[in-house]
Amino acid sequence: MNSQNRSGSAFLEKLEQVNDSRSFLANLFGFVCVGCTLGLANLICRFGLHIELTYVLRILIVAVAAYFFLPLFILWLWKGR
């Protein structure tokens, strides 16, 4: 039982490090900024380099959303803040 508490608290500590005590609005702003950067990179690749990267862009947007919102959501569920 004690090792489960330690592993659970280690998991929460790691999530707190990943989230770095950012609020929902800070995470939302970061997600929008990274999304705009990915969109700009896609436009440069499409019109400048003539390479289609739409299939990769979808995967990257899901990964960025998971990075910004999953730790916040899990901490909110477990700790209530």
JSON list of N, CA and C in Angstrom, two decimals:
[
{"chain": "A", "resi": 1, "resn": "MET", "atom": "N", "xyz": [0.82, -1.19, 0.00]},
{"chain": "A", "resi": 1, "resn": "MET", "atom": "CA", "xyz": [0.00, 0.00, 0.00]},
{"chain": "A", "resi": 1, "resn": "MET", "atom": "C", "xyz": [0.86, 1.25, 0.00]},
{"chain": "A", "resi": 2, "resn": "ASN", "atom": "N", "xyz": [1.94, 1.21, 0.75]},
{"chain": "A", "resi": 2, "resn": "ASN", "atom": "CA", "xyz": [2.81, 2.38, 0.84]},
{"chain": "A", "resi": 2, "resn": "ASN", "atom": "C", "xyz": [3.51, 2.65, -0.48]},
{"chain": "A", "resi": 3, "resn": "SER", "atom": "N", "xyz": [3.90, 1.59, -1.19]},
{"chain": "A", "resi": 3, "resn": "SER", "atom": "CA", "xyz": [4.56, 1.80, -2.48]},
{"chain": "A", "resi": 3, "resn": "SER", "atom": "C", "xyz": [3.58, 2.37, -3.50]},
{"chain": "A", "resi": 4, "resn": "GLN", "atom": "N", "xyz": [2.29, 2.04, -3.39]},
{"chain": "A", "resi": 4, "resn": "GLN", "atom": "CA", "xyz": [1.30, 2.63, -4.30]},
{"chain": "A", "resi": 4, "resn": "GLN", "atom": "C", "xyz": [1.15, 4.12, -4.03]},
{"chain": "A", "resi": 5, "resn": "ASN", "atom": "N", "xyz": [1.17, 4.52, -2.77]},
{"chain": "A", "resi": 5, "resn": "ASN", "atom": "CA", "xyz": [1.09, 5.95, -2.45]},
{"chain": "A", "resi": 5, "resn": "ASN", "atom": "C", "xyz": [2.29, 6.70, -2.98]},
{"chain": "A", "resi": 6, "resn": "ARG", "atom": "N", "xyz": [3.47, 6.11, -2.86]},
{"chain": "A", "resi": 6, "resn": "ARG", "atom": "CA", "xyz": [4.66, 6.76, -3.36]},
{"chain": "A", "resi": 6, "resn": "ARG", "atom": "C", "xyz": [4.63, 6.88, -4.87]},
{"chain": "A", "resi": 7, "resn": "SER", "atom": "N", "xyz": [4.19, 5.82, -5.55]},
{"chain": "A", "resi": 7, "resn": "SER", "atom": "CA", "xyz": [4.13, 5.89, -7.01]},
{"chain": "A", "resi": 7, "resn": "SER", "atom": "C", "xyz": [3.07, 6.87, -7.46]},
{"chain": "A", "resi": 8, "resn": "GLY", "atom": "N", "xyz": [1.94, 6.94, -6.74]},
{"chain": "A", "resi": 8, "resn": "GLY", "atom": "CA", "xyz": [0.90, 7.91, -7.07]},
{"chain": "A", "resi": 8, "resn": "GLY", "atom": "C", "xyz": [1.38, 9.33, -6.84]},
{"chain": "A", "resi": 9, "resn": "SER", "atom": "N", "xyz": [2.09, 9.56, -5.74]},
{"chain": "A", "resi": 9, "resn": "SER", "atom": "CA", "xyz": [2.58, 10.91, -5.47]},
{"chain": "A", "resi": 9, "resn": "SER", "atom": "C", "xyz": [3.72, 11.27, -6.43]},
{"chain": "A", "resi": 10, "resn": "ALA", "atom": "N", "xyz": [4.53, 10.28, -6.83]},
{"chain": "A", "resi": 10, "resn": "ALA", "atom": "CA", "xyz": [5.58, 10.56, -7.81]},
{"chain": "A", "resi": 10, "resn": "ALA", "atom": "C", "xyz": [4.96, 10.94, -9.16]},
{"chain": "A", "resi": 11, "resn": "PHE", "atom": "N", "xyz": [3.86, 10.27, -9.49]},
{"chain": "A", "resi": 11, "resn": "PHE", "atom": "CA", "xyz": [3.16, 10.60, -10.73]},
{"chain": "A", "resi": 11, "resn": "PHE", "atom": "C", "xyz": [2.59, 12.01, -10.66]},
{"chain": "A", "resi": 12, "resn": "LEU", "atom": "N", "xyz": [2.00, 12.36, -9.54]},
{"chain": "A", "resi": 12, "resn": "LEU", "atom": "CA", "xyz": [1.46, 13.72, -9.38]},
{"chain": "A", "resi": 12, "resn": "LEU", "atom": "C", "xyz": [2.56, 14.77, -9.40]},
{"chain": "A", "resi": 13, "resn": "GLU", "atom": "N", "xyz": [3.69, 14.45, -8.78]},
{"chain": "A", "resi": 13, "resn": "GLU", "atom": "CA", "xyz": [4.81, 15.39, -8.79]},
{"chain": "A", "resi": 13, "resn": "GLU", "atom": "C", "xyz": [5.32, 15.61, -10.22]},
{"chain": "A", "resi": 14, "resn": "LYS", "atom": "N", "xyz": [5.38, 14.54, -10.99]},
{"chain": "A", "resi": 14, "resn": "LYS", "atom": "CA", "xyz": [5.83, 14.66, -12.38]},
{"chain": "A", "resi": 14, "resn": "LYS", "atom": "C", "xyz": [4.83, 15.49, -13.20]},
{"chain": "A", "resi": 15, "resn": "LEU", "atom": "N", "xyz": [3.53, 15.29, -12.95]},
{"chain": "A", "resi": 15, "resn": "LEU", "atom": "CA", "xyz": [2.53, 16.09, -13.64]},
{"chain": "A", "resi": 15, "resn": "LEU", "atom": "C", "xyz": [2.63, 17.56, -13.25]},
{"chain": "A", "resi": 16, "resn": "GLU", "atom": "N", "xyz": [2.90, 17.83, -11.98]},
{"chain": "A", "resi": 16, "resn": "GLU", "atom": "CA", "xyz": [3.07, 19.22, -11.55]},
{"chain": "A", "resi": 16, "resn": "GLU", "atom": "C", "xyz": [4.29, 19.85, -12.19]},
{"chain": "A", "resi": 17, "resn": "GLN", "atom": "N", "xyz": [5.35, 19.06, -12.38]},
{"chain": "A", "resi": 17, "resn": "GLN", "atom": "CA", "xyz": [6.52, 19.59, -13.07]},
{"chain": "A", "resi": 17, "resn": "GLN", "atom": "C", "xyz": [6.22, 19.87, -14.53]},
{"chain": "A", "resi": 18, "resn": "VAL", "atom": "N", "xyz": [5.47, 19.00, -15.17]},
{"chain": "A", "resi": 18, "resn": "VAL", "atom": "CA", "xyz": [5.13, 19.20, -16.58]},
{"chain": "A", "resi": 18, "resn": "VAL", "atom": "C", "xyz": [4.23, 20.42, -16.72]},
{"chain": "A", "resi": 19, "resn": "ASN", "atom": "N", "xyz": [3.24, 20.55, -15.83]},
{"chain": "A", "resi": 19, "resn": "ASN", "atom": "CA", "xyz": [2.31, 21.67, -15.92]},
{"chain": "A", "resi": 19, "resn": "ASN", "atom": "C", "xyz": [2.94, 22.97, -15.44]},
{"chain": "A", "resi": 20, "resn": "ASP", "atom": "N", "xyz": [3.89, 22.88, -14.53]},
{"chain": "A", "resi": 20, "resn": "ASP", "atom": "CA", "xyz": [4.64, 24.04, -14.02]},
{"chain": "A", "resi": 20, "resn": "ASP", "atom": "C", "xyz": [3.71, 25.12, -13.46]},
{"chain": "A", "resi": 21, "resn": "SER", "atom": "N", "xyz": [2.64, 24.68, -12.79]},
{"chain": "A", "resi": 21, "resn": "SER", "atom": "CA", "xyz": [1.65, 25.54, -12.12]},
{"chain": "A", "resi": 21, "resn": "SER", "atom": "C", "xyz": [1.06, 26.60, -13.05]},
{"chain": "A", "resi": 22, "resn": "ARG", "atom": "N", "xyz": [0.86, 26.23, -14.32]},
{"chain": "A", "resi": 22, "resn": "ARG", "atom": "CA", "xyz": [0.20, 27.13, -15.26]},
{"chain": "A", "resi": 22, "resn": "ARG", "atom": "C", "xyz": [-1.31, 27.01, -15.10]},
{"chain": "A", "resi": 23, "resn": "SER", "atom": "N", "xyz": [-2.00, 28.09, -15.30]},
{"chain": "A", "resi": 23, "resn": "SER", "atom": "CA", "xyz": [-3.45, 28.08, -15.23]},
{"chain": "A", "resi": 23, "resn": "SER", "atom": "C", "xyz": [-4.02, 27.61, -16.57]},
{"chain": "A", "resi": 24, "resn": "PHE", "atom": "N", "xyz": [-5.35, 27.46, -16.59]},
{"chain": "A", "resi": 24, "resn": "PHE", "atom": "CA", "xyz": [-6.01, 27.04, -17.83]},
{"chain": "A", "resi": 24, "resn": "PHE", "atom": "C", "xyz": [-5.79, 28.07, -18.93]},
{"chain": "A", "resi": 25, "resn": "LEU", "atom": "N", "xyz": [-5.88, 29.35, -18.60]},
{"chain": "A", "resi": 25, "resn": "LEU", "atom": "CA", "xyz": [-5.70, 30.39, -19.62]},
{"chain": "A", "resi": 25, "resn": "LEU", "atom": "C", "xyz": [-4.27, 30.41, -20.16]},
{"chain": "A", "resi": 26, "resn": "ALA", "atom": "N", "xyz": [-3.30, 30.18, -19.30]},
{"chain": "A", "resi": 26, "resn": "ALA", "atom": "CA", "xyz": [-1.90, 30.12, -19.76]},
{"chain": "A", "resi": 26, "resn": "ALA", "atom": "C", "xyz": [-1.70, 28.93, -20.69]},
{"chain": "A", "resi": 27, "resn": "ASN", "atom": "N", "xyz": [-2.28, 27.78, -20.34]},
{"chain": "A", "resi": 27, "resn": "ASN", "atom": "CA", "xyz": [-2.19, 26.61, -21.21]},
{"chain": "A", "resi": 27, "resn": "ASN", "atom": "C", "xyz": [-2.91, 26.85, -22.52]},
{"chain": "A", "resi": 28, "resn": "LEU", "atom": "N", "xyz": [-4.06, 27.50, -22.47]},
{"chain": "A", "resi": 28, "resn": "LEU", "atom": "CA", "xyz": [-4.81, 27.80, -23.69]},
{"chain": "A", "resi": 28, "resn": "LEU", "atom": "C", "xyz": [-4.02, 28.74, -24.59]},
{"chain": "A", "resi": 29, "resn": "PHE", "atom": "N", "xyz": [-3.41, 29.78, -24.01]},
{"chain": "A", "resi": 29, "resn": "PHE", "atom": "CA", "xyz": [-2.60, 30.72, -24.79]},
{"chain": "A", "resi": 29, "resn": "PHE", "atom": "C", "xyz": [-1.40, 30.01, -25.40]},
{"chain": "A", "resi": 30, "resn": "GLY", "atom": "N", "xyz": [-0.74, 29.14, -24.64]},
{"chain": "A", "resi": 30, "resn": "GLY", "atom": "CA", "xyz": [0.40, 28.38, -25.17]},
{"chain": "A", "resi": 30, "resn": "GLY", "atom": "C", "xyz": [-0.03, 27.46, -26.31]},
{"chain": "A", "resi": 31, "resn": "PHE", "atom": "N", "xyz": [-1.19, 26.81, -26.15]},
{"chain": "A", "resi": 31, "resn": "PHE", "atom": "CA", "xyz": [-1.69, 25.93, -27.20]},
{"chain": "A", "resi": 31, "resn": "PHE", "atom": "C", "xyz": [-2.01, 26.72, -28.47]},
{"chain": "A", "resi": 32, "resn": "VAL", "atom": "N", "xyz": [-2.62, 27.89, -28.32]},
{"chain": "A", "resi": 32, "resn": "VAL", "atom": "CA", "xyz": [-2.94, 28.72, -29.49]},
{"chain": "A", "resi": 32, "resn": "VAL", "atom": "C", "xyz": [-1.67, 29.19, -30.18]},
{"chain": "A", "resi": 33, "resn": "CYS", "atom": "N", "xyz": [-0.67, 29.59, -29.41]},
{"chain": "A", "resi": 33, "resn": "CYS", "atom": "CA", "xyz": [0.59, 30.05, -30.00]},
{"chain": "A", "resi": 33, "resn": "CYS", "atom": "C", "xyz": [1.30, 28.92, -30.76]},
{"chain": "A", "resi": 34, "resn": "VAL", "atom": "N", "xyz": [1.37, 27.75, -30.16]},
{"chain": "A", "resi": 34, "resn": "VAL", "atom": "CA", "xyz": [2.01, 26.62, -30.83]},
{"chain": "A", "resi": 34, "resn": "VAL", "atom": "C", "xyz": [1.19, 26.20, -32.05]},
{"chain": "A", "resi": 35, "resn": "GLY", "atom": "N", "xyz": [-0.14, 26.25, -31.94]},
{"chain": "A", "resi": 35, "resn": "GLY", "atom": "CA", "xyz": [-1.00, 25.92, -33.08]},
{"chain": "A", "resi": 35, "resn": "GLY", "atom": "C", "xyz": [-0.79, 26.88, -34.24]},
{"chain": "A", "resi": 36, "resn": "CYS", "atom": "N", "xyz": [-0.66, 28.17, -33.93]},
{"chain": "A", "resi": 36, "resn": "CYS", "atom": "CA", "xyz": [-0.40, 29.16, -34.99]},
{"chain": "A", "resi": 36, "resn": "CYS", "atom": "C", "xyz": [0.97, 28.93, -35.63]},
{"chain": "A", "resi": 37, "resn": "THR", "atom": "N", "xyz": [1.94, 28.58, -34.83]},
{"chain": "A", "resi": 37, "resn": "THR", "atom": "CA", "xyz": [3.27, 28.30, -35.36]},
{"chain": "A", "resi": 37, "resn": "THR", "atom": "C", "xyz": [3.25, 27.07, -36.27]},
{"chain": "A", "resi": 38, "resn": "LEU", "atom": "N", "xyz": [2.52, 26.04, -35.85]},
{"chain": "A", "resi": 38, "resn": "LEU", "atom": "CA", "xyz": [2.40, 24.85, -36.70]},
{"chain": "A", "resi": 38, "resn": "LEU", "atom": "C", "xyz": [1.66, 25.17, -38.00]},
{"chain": "A", "resi": 39, "resn": "GLY", "atom": "N", "xyz": [0.63, 26.00, -37.91]},
{"chain": "A", "resi": 39, "resn": "GLY", "atom": "CA", "xyz": [-0.09, 26.40, -39.12]},
{"chain": "A", "resi": 39, "resn": "GLY", "atom": "C", "xyz": [0.79, 27.20, -40.07]},
{"chain": "A", "resi": 40, "resn": "LEU", "atom": "N", "xyz": [1.59, 28.10, -39.52]},
{"chain": "A", "resi": 40, "resn": "LEU", "atom": "CA", "xyz": [2.51, 28.88, -40.35]},
{"chain": "A", "resi": 40, "resn": "LEU", "atom": "C", "xyz": [3.55, 27.97, -41.00]},
{"chain": "A", "resi": 41, "resn": "ALA", "atom": "N", "xyz": [4.06, 27.00, -40.25]},
{"chain": "A", "resi": 41, "resn": "ALA", "atom": "CA", "xyz": [5.02, 26.05, -40.82]},
{"chain": "A", "resi": 41, "resn": "ALA", "atom": "C", "xyz": [4.38, 25.23, -41.93]},
{"chain": "A", "resi": 42, "resn": "ASN", "atom": "N", "xyz": [3.09, 24.87, -41.74]},
{"chain": "A", "resi": 42, "resn": "ASN", "atom": "CA", "xyz": [2.39, 24.13, -42.77]},
{"chain": "A", "resi": 42, "resn": "ASN", "atom": "C", "xyz": [2.23, 24.97, -44.04]},
{"chain": "A", "resi": 43, "resn": "LEU", "atom": "N", "xyz": [1.90, 26.25, -43.88]},
{"chain": "A", "resi": 43, "resn": "LEU", "atom": "CA", "xyz": [1.77, 27.12, -45.05]},
{"chain": "A", "resi": 43, "resn": "LEU", "atom": "C", "xyz": [3.10, 27.30, -45.79]},
{"chain": "A", "resi": 44, "resn": "ILE", "atom": "N", "xyz": [4.18, 27.45, -45.03]},
{"chain": "A", "resi": 44, "resn": "ILE", "atom": "CA", "xyz": [5.50, 27.58, -45.65]},
{"chain": "A", "resi": 44, "resn": "ILE", "atom": "C", "xyz": [5.85, 26.31, -46.42]},
{"chain": "A", "resi": 45, "resn": "CYS", "atom": "N", "xyz": [5.55, 25.14, -45.81]},
{"chain": "A", "resi": 45, "resn": "CYS", "atom": "CA", "xyz": [5.85, 23.88, -46.49]},
{"chain": "A", "resi": 45, "resn": "CYS", "atom": "C", "xyz": [4.97, 23.68, -47.72]},
{"chain": "A", "resi": 46, "resn": "ARG", "atom": "N", "xyz": [3.70, 24.09, -47.62]},
{"chain": "A", "resi": 46, "resn": "ARG", "atom": "CA", "xyz": [2.78, 23.86, -48.74]},
{"chain": "A", "resi": 46, "resn": "ARG", "atom": "C", "xyz": [3.10, 24.77, -49.91]},
{"chain": "A", "resi": 47, "resn": "PHE", "atom": "N", "xyz": [3.26, 26.07, -49.66]},
{"chain": "A", "resi": 47, "resn": "PHE", "atom": "CA", "xyz": [3.42, 27.01, -50.77]},
{"chain": "A", "resi": 47, "resn": "PHE", "atom": "C", "xyz": [4.88, 27.30, -51.11]},
{"chain": "A", "resi": 48, "resn": "GLY", "atom": "N", "xyz": [5.77, 27.20, -50.15]},
{"chain": "A", "resi": 48, "resn": "GLY", "atom": "CA", "xyz": [7.17, 27.46, -50.42]},
{"chain": "A", "resi": 48, "resn": "GLY", "atom": "C", "xyz": [7.94, 26.25, -50.87]},
{"chain": "A", "resi": 49, "resn": "LEU", "atom": "N", "xyz": [7.70, 25.13, -50.21]},
{"chain": "A", "resi": 49, "resn": "LEU", "atom": "CA", "xyz": [8.45, 23.91, -50.52]},
{"chain": "A", "resi": 49, "resn": "LEU", "atom": "C", "xyz": [7.64, 22.90, -51.32]},
{"chain": "A", "resi": 50, "resn": "HIS", "atom": "N", "xyz": [6.34, 23.15, -51.49]},
{"chain": "A", "resi": 50, "resn": "HIS", "atom": "CA", "xyz": [5.44, 22.27, -52.23]},
{"chain": "A", "resi": 50, "resn": "HIS", "atom": "C", "xyz": [5.41, 20.86, -51.64]},
{"chain": "A", "resi": 51, "resn": "ILE", "atom": "N", "xyz": [5.32, 20.83, -50.31]},
{"chain": "A", "resi": 51, "resn": "ILE", "atom": "CA", "xyz": [5.22, 19.57, -49.58]},
{"chain": "A", "resi": 51, "resn": "ILE", "atom": "C", "xyz": [3.93, 19.60, -48.77]},
{"chain": "A", "resi": 52, "resn": "GLU", "atom": "N", "xyz": [3.14, 18.55, -48.85]},
{"chain": "A", "resi": 52, "resn": "GLU", "atom": "CA", "xyz": [1.88, 18.48, -48.11]},
{"chain": "A", "resi": 52, "resn": "GLU", "atom": "C", "xyz": [2.12, 17.79, -46.76]},
{"chain": "A", "resi": 53, "resn": "LEU", "atom": "N", "xyz": [1.87, 18.49, -45.68]},
{"chain": "A", "resi": 53, "resn": "LEU", "atom": "CA", "xyz": [2.10, 17.95, -44.34]},
{"chain": "A", "resi": 53, "resn": "LEU", "atom": "C", "xyz": [0.84, 17.92, -43.48]},
{"chain": "A", "resi": 54, "resn": "THR", "atom": "N", "xyz": [-0.32, 17.92, -44.11]},
{"chain": "A", "resi": 54, "resn": "THR", "atom": "CA", "xyz": [-1.57, 17.98, -43.37]},
{"chain": "A", "resi": 54, "resn": "THR", "atom": "C", "xyz": [-1.74, 16.76, -42.47]},
{"chain": "A", "resi": 55, "resn": "TYR", "atom": "N", "xyz": [-1.35, 15.58, -42.94]},
{"chain": "A", "resi": 55, "resn": "TYR", "atom": "CA", "xyz": [-1.49, 14.36, -42.14]},
{"chain": "A", "resi": 55, "resn": "TYR", "atom": "C", "xyz": [-0.62, 14.41, -40.88]},
{"chain": "A", "resi": 56, "resn": "VAL", "atom": "N", "xyz": [0.55, 15.00, -40.97]},
{"chain": "A", "resi": 56, "resn": "VAL", "atom": "CA", "xyz": [1.43, 15.12, -39.81]},
{"chain": "A", "resi": 56, "resn": "VAL", "atom": "C", "xyz": [0.93, 16.22, -38.87]},
{"chain": "A", "resi": 57, "resn": "LEU", "atom": "N", "xyz": [0.35, 17.26, -39.44]},
{"chain": "A", "resi": 57, "resn": "LEU", "atom": "CA", "xyz": [-0.13, 18.39, -38.64]},
{"chain": "A", "resi": 57, "resn": "LEU", "atom": "C", "xyz": [-1.22, 17.96, -37.68]},
{"chain": "A", "resi": 58, "resn": "ARG", "atom": "N", "xyz": [-2.11, 17.10, -38.11]},
{"chain": "A", "resi": 58, "resn": "ARG", "atom": "CA", "xyz": [-3.18, 16.61, -37.22]},
{"chain": "A", "resi": 58, "resn": "ARG", "atom": "C", "xyz": [-2.60, 15.87, -36.02]},
{"chain": "A", "resi": 59, "resn": "ILE", "atom": "N", "xyz": [-1.63, 15.03, -36.25]},
{"chain": "A", "resi": 59, "resn": "ILE", "atom": "CA", "xyz": [-1.00, 14.28, -35.16]},
{"chain": "A", "resi": 59, "resn": "ILE", "atom": "C", "xyz": [-0.29, 15.25, -34.20]},
{"chain": "A", "resi": 60, "resn": "LEU", "atom": "N", "xyz": [0.40, 16.23, -34.75]},
{"chain": "A", "resi": 60, "resn": "LEU", "atom": "CA", "xyz": [1.12, 17.19, -33.91]},
{"chain": "A", "resi": 60, "resn": "LEU", "atom": "C", "xyz": [0.16, 18.05, -33.08]},
{"chain": "A", "resi": 61, "resn": "ILE", "atom": "N", "xyz": [-0.97, 18.43, -33.64]},
{"chain": "A", "resi": 61, "resn": "ILE", "atom": "CA", "xyz": [-1.93, 19.23, -32.88]},
{"chain": "A", "resi": 61, "resn": "ILE", "atom": "C", "xyz": [-2.52, 18.42, -31.74]},
{"chain": "A", "resi": 62, "resn": "VAL", "atom": "N", "xyz": [-2.81, 17.14, -31.97]},
{"chain": "A", "resi": 62, "resn": "VAL", "atom": "CA", "xyz": [-3.31, 16.29, -30.89]},
{"chain": "A", "resi": 62, "resn": "VAL", "atom": "C", "xyz": [-2.24, 16.13, -29.80]},
{"chain": "A", "resi": 63, "resn": "ALA", "atom": "N", "xyz": [-0.99, 15.96, -30.20]},
{"chain": "A", "resi": 63, "resn": "ALA", "atom": "CA", "xyz": [0.09, 15.81, -29.22]},
{"chain": "A", "resi": 63, "resn": "ALA", "atom": "C", "xyz": [0.28, 17.10, -28.41]},
{"chain": "A", "resi": 64, "resn": "VAL", "atom": "N", "xyz": [0.20, 18.24, -29.05]},
{"chain": "A", "resi": 64, "resn": "VAL", "atom": "CA", "xyz": [0.35, 19.52, -28.34]},
{"chain": "A", "resi": 64, "resn": "VAL", "atom": "C", "xyz": [-0.83, 19.73, -27.40]},
{"chain": "A", "resi": 65, "resn": "ALA", "atom": "N", "xyz": [-2.04, 19.39, -27.82]},
{"chain": "A", "resi": 65, "resn": "ALA", "atom": "CA", "xyz": [-3.20, 19.52, -26.95]},
{"chain": "A", "resi": 65, "resn": "ALA", "atom": "C", "xyz": [-3.06, 18.60, -25.74]},
{"chain": "A", "resi": 66, "resn": "ALA", "atom": "N", "xyz": [-2.57, 17.39, -25.95]},
{"chain": "A", "resi": 66, "resn": "ALA", "atom": "CA", "xyz": [-2.35, 16.48, -24.84]},
{"chain": "A", "resi": 66, "resn": "ALA", "atom": "C", "xyz": [-1.30, 17.03, -23.88]},
{"chain": "A", "resi": 67, "resn": "TYR", "atom": "N", "xyz": [-0.24, 17.62, -24.41]},
{"chain": "A", "resi": 67, "resn": "TYR", "atom": "CA", "xyz": [0.81, 18.18, -23.55]},
{"chain": "A", "resi": 67, "resn": "TYR", "atom": "C", "xyz": [0.28, 19.33, -22.70]},
{"chain": "A", "resi": 68, "resn": "PHE", "atom": "N", "xyz": [-0.53, 20.19, -23.27]},
{"chain": "A", "resi": 68, "resn": "PHE", "atom": "CA", "xyz": [-1.00, 21.36, -22.54]},
{"chain": "A", "resi": 68, "resn": "PHE", "atom": "C", "xyz": [-2.18, 21.06, -21.62]},
{"chain": "A", "resi": 69, "resn": "PHE", "atom": "N", "xyz": [-3.09, 20.16, -22.02]},
{"chain": "A", "resi": 69, "resn": "PHE", "atom": "CA", "xyz": [-4.34, 20.03, -21.28]},
{"chain": "A", "resi": 69, "resn": "PHE", "atom": "C", "xyz": [-4.48, 18.77, -20.45]},
{"chain": "A", "resi": 70, "resn": "LEU", "atom": "N", "xyz": [-3.84, 17.67, -20.80]},
{"chain": "A", "resi": 70, "resn": "LEU", "atom": "CA", "xyz": [-3.97, 16.46, -20.00]},
{"chain": "A", "resi": 70, "resn": "LEU", "atom": "C", "xyz": [-3.39, 16.59, -18.59]},
{"chain": "A", "resi": 71, "resn": "PRO", "atom": "N", "xyz": [-2.18, 17.10, -18.41]},
{"chain": "A", "resi": 71, "resn": "PRO", "atom": "CA", "xyz": [-1.69, 17.25, -17.03]},
{"chain": "A", "resi": 71, "resn": "PRO", "atom": "C", "xyz": [-2.57, 18.18, -16.19]},
{"chain": "A", "resi": 72, "resn": "LEU", "atom": "N", "xyz": [-3.02, 19.26, -16.78]},
{"chain": "A", "resi": 72, "resn": "LEU", "atom": "CA", "xyz": [-3.89, 20.19, -16.07]},
{"chain": "A", "resi": 72, "resn": "LEU", "atom": "C", "xyz": [-5.20, 19.51, -15.68]},
{"chain": "A", "resi": 73, "resn": "PHE", "atom": "N", "xyz": [-5.79, 18.75, -16.59]},
{"chain": "A", "resi": 73, "resn": "PHE", "atom": "CA", "xyz": [-7.05, 18.07, -16.31]},
{"chain": "A", "resi": 73, "resn": "PHE", "atom": "C", "xyz": [-6.88, 17.00, -15.25]},
{"chain": "A", "resi": 74, "resn": "ILE", "atom": "N", "xyz": [-5.81, 16.22, -15.31]},
{"chain": "A", "resi": 74, "resn": "ILE", "atom": "CA", "xyz": [-5.58, 15.17, -14.32]},
{"chain": "A", "resi": 74, "resn": "ILE", "atom": "C", "xyz": [-5.33, 15.78, -12.95]},
{"chain": "A", "resi": 75, "resn": "LEU", "atom": "N", "xyz": [-4.53, 16.84, -12.88]},
{"chain": "A", "resi": 75, "resn": "LEU", "atom": "CA", "xyz": [-4.30, 17.51, -11.58]},
{"chain": "A", "resi": 75, "resn": "LEU", "atom": "C", "xyz": [-5.60, 18.12, -11.04]},
{"chain": "A", "resi": 76, "resn": "TRP", "atom": "N", "xyz": [-6.41, 18.66, -11.93]},
{"chain": "A", "resi": 76, "resn": "TRP", "atom": "CA", "xyz": [-7.69, 19.23, -11.50]},
{"chain": "A", "resi": 76, "resn": "TRP", "atom": "C", "xyz": [-8.60, 18.16, -10.93]},
{"chain": "A", "resi": 77, "resn": "LEU", "atom": "N", "xyz": [-8.61, 16.97, -11.55]},
{"chain": "A", "resi": 77, "resn": "LEU", "atom": "CA", "xyz": [-9.45, 15.87, -11.05]},
{"chain": "A", "resi": 77, "resn": "LEU", "atom": "C", "xyz": [-8.94, 15.33, -9.73]},
{"chain": "A", "resi": 78, "resn": "TRP", "atom": "N", "xyz": [-7.60, 15.14, -9.61]},
{"chain": "A", "resi": 78, "resn": "TRP", "atom": "CA", "xyz": [-7.06, 14.54, -8.39]},
{"chain": "A", "resi": 78, "resn": "TRP", "atom": "C", "xyz": [-6.99, 15.51, -7.23]},
{"chain": "A", "resi": 79, "resn": "LYS", "atom": "N", "xyz": [-6.58, 16.73, -7.48]},
{"chain": "A", "resi": 79, "resn": "LYS", "atom": "CA", "xyz": [-6.36, 17.67, -6.39]},
{"chain": "A", "resi": 79, "resn": "LYS", "atom": "C", "xyz": [-7.47, 18.70, -6.24]},
{"chain": "A", "resi": 80, "resn": "GLY", "atom": "N", "xyz": [-8.28, 18.86, -7.26]},
{"chain": "A", "resi": 80, "resn": "GLY", "atom": "CA", "xyz": [-9.37, 19.82, -7.20]},
{"chain": "A", "resi": 80, "resn": "GLY", "atom": "C", "xyz": [-8.93, 21.26, -7.39]},
{"chain": "A", "resi": 81, "resn": "ARG", "atom": "N", "xyz": [-7.77, 21.44, -8.01]},
{"chain": "A", "resi": 81, "resn": "ARG", "atom": "CA", "xyz": [-7.31, 22.81, -8.29]},
{"chain": "A", "resi": 81, "resn": "ARG", "atom": "C", "xyz": [-6.63, 22.86, -9.63]}
]
